[in-house]
Short mmCIF file of N, CA and C in Angstrom, two decimals:
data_model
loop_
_atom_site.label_atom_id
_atom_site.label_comp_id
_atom_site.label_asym_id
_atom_site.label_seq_id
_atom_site.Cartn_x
_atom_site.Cartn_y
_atom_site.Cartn_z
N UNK A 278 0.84 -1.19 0.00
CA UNK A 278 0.00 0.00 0.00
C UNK A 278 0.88 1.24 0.00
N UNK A 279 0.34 2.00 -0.78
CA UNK A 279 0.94 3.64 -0.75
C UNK A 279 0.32 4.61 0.33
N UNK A 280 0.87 5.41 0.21
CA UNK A 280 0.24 6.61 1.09
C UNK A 280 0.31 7.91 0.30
N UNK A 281 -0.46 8.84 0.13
CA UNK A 281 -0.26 9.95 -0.63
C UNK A 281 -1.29 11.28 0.23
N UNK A 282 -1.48 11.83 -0.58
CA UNK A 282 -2.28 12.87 -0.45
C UNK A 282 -3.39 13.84 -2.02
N UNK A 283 -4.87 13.31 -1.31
CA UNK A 283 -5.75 14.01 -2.85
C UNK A 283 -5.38 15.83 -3.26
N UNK A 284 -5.10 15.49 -4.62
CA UNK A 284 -4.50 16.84 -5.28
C UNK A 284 -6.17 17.52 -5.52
N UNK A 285 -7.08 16.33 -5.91
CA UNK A 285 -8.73 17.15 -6.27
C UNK A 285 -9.19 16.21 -6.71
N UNK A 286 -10.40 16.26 -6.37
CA UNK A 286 -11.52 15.08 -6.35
C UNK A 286 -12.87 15.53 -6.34
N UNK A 287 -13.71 15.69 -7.52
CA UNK A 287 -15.01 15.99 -8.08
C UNK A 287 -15.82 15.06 -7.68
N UNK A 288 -16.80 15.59 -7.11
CA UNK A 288 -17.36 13.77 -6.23
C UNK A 288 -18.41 14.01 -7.65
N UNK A 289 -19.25 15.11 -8.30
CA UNK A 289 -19.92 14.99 -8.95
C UNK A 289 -20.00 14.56 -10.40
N UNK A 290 -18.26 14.41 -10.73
CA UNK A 290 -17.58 13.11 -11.92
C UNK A 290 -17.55 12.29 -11.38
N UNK A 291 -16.84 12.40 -10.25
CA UNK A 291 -16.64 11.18 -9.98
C UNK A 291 -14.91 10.60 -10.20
N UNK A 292 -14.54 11.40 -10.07
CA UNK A 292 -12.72 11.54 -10.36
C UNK A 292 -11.87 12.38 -9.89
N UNK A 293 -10.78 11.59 -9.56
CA UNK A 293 -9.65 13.13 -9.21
C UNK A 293 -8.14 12.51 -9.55
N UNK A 294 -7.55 13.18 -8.89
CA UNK A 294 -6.21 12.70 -8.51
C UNK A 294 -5.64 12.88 -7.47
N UNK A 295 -4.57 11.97 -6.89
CA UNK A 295 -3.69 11.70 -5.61
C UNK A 295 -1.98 11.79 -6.28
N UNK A 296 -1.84 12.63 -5.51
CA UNK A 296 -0.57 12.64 -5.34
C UNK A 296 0.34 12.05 -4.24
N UNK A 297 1.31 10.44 -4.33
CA UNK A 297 2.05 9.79 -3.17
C UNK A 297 3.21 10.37 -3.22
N UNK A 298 3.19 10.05 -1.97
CA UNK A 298 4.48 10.60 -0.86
C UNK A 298 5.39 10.60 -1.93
N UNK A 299 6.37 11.57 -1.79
CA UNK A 299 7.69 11.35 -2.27
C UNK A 299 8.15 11.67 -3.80
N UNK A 300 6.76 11.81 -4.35
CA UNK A 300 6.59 11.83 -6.02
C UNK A 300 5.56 13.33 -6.10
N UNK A 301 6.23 13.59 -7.63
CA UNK A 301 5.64 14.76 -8.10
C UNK A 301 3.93 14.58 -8.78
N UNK A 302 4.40 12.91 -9.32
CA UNK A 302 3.53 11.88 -10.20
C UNK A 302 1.91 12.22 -9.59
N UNK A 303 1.16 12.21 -10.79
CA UNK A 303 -0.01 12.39 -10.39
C UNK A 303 -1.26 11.11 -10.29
N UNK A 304 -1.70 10.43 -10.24
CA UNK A 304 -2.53 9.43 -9.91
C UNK A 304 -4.22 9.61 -9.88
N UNK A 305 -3.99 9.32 -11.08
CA UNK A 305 -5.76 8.70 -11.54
C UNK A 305 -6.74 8.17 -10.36
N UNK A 306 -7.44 8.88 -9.86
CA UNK A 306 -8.33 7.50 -9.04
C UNK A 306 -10.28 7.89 -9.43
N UNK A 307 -10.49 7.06 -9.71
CA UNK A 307 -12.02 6.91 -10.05
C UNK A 307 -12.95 6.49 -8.62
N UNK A 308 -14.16 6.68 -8.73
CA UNK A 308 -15.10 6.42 -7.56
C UNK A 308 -15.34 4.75 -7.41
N UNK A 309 -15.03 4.23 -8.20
CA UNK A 309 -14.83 3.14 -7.86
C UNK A 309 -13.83 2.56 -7.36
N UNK A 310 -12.88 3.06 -7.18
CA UNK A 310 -11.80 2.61 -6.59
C UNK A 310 -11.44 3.15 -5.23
N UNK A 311 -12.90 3.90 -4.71
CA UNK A 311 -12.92 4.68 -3.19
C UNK A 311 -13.48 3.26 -2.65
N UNK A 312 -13.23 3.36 -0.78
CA UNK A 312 -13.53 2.63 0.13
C UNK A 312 -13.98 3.77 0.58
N UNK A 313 -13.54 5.09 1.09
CA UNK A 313 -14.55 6.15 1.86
C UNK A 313 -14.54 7.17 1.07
N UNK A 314 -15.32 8.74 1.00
CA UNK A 314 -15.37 9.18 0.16
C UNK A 314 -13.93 10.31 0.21
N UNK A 315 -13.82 10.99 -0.15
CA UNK A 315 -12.51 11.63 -0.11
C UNK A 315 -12.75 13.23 -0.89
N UNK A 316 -11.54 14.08 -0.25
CA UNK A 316 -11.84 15.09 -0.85
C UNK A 316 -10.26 15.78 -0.78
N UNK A 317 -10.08 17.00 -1.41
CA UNK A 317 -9.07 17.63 -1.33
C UNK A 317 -8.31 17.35 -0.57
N UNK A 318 -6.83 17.50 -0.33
CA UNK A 318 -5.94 17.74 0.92
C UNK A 318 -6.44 16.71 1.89
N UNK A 319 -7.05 15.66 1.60
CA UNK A 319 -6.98 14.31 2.25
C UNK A 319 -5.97 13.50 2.82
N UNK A 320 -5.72 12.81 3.77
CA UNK A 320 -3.83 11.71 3.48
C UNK A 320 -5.00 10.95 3.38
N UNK A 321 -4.36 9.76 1.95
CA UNK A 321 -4.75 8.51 1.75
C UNK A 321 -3.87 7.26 1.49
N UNK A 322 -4.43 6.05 1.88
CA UNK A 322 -3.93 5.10 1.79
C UNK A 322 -4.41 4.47 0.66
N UNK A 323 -3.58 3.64 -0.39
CA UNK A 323 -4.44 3.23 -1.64
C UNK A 323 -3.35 2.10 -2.11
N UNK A 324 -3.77 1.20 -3.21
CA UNK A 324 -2.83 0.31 -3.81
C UNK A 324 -2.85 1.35 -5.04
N UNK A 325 -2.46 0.63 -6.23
CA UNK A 325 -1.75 1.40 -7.71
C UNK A 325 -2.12 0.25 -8.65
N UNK A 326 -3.43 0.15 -10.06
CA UNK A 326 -3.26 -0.71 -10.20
C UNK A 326 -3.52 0.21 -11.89
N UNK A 327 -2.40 -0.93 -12.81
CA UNK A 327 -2.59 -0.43 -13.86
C UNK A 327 -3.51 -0.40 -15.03
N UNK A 328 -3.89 1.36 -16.01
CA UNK A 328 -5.08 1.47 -16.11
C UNK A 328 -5.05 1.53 -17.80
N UNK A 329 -6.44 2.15 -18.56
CA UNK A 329 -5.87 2.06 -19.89
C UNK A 329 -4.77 3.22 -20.72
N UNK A 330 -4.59 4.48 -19.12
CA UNK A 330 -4.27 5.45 -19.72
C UNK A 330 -3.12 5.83 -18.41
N UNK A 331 -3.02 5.13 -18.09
CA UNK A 331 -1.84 5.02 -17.29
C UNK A 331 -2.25 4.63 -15.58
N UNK A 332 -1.27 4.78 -14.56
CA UNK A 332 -1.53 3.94 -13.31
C UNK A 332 -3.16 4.80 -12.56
N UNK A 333 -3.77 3.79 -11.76
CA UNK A 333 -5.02 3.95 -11.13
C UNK A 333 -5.03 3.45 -9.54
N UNK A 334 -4.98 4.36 -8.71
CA UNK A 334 -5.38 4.57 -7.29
C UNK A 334 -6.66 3.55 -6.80
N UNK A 335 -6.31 2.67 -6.74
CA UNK A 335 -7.79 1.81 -5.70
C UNK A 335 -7.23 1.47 -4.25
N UNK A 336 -9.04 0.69 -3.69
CA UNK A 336 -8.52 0.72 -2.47
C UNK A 336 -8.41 1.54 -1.39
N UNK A 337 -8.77 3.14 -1.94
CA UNK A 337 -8.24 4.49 -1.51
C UNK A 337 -9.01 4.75 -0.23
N UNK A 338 -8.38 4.76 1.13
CA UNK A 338 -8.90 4.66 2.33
C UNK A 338 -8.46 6.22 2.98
N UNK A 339 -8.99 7.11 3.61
CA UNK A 339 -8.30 7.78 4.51
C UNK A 339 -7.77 7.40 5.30
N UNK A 340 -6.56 8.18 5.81
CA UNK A 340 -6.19 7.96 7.04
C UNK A 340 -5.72 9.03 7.85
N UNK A 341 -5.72 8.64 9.39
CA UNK A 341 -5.36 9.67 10.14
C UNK A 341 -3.97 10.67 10.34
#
């Protein structure tokens, strides 16, 4: 599991991106790949699984 932090997340698409620790890299994550809902400036916990347009954030849990 990664850890990162949400760069922006449209709950009303239904999409955003996460940015993990340590990386500039930006990260795809879709509403299907939420466990809770999430929003801006979040810390999240997530796996990385690959997508048709490059890597995808699931799994994506807050954490404290």
């Amino acid at each position: 599991m990664e850890t990162g932090t949400v760069k922006f997340y449209d709950d009303a698409k239904g999409f955003g991106f996460i940015i993990p620790d340590g990386t500039e890299e930006e990260i795809f994550v879709h509403h299907t790949g939420l466990i809770h809902e999430i929003e801006a400036g979040d810390r999240v916990q997530f796996s990385v699984k690959a997508g048709k347009k490059g890597p995808n954030a699931v799994d994506v849990t807050r954490v404290a």
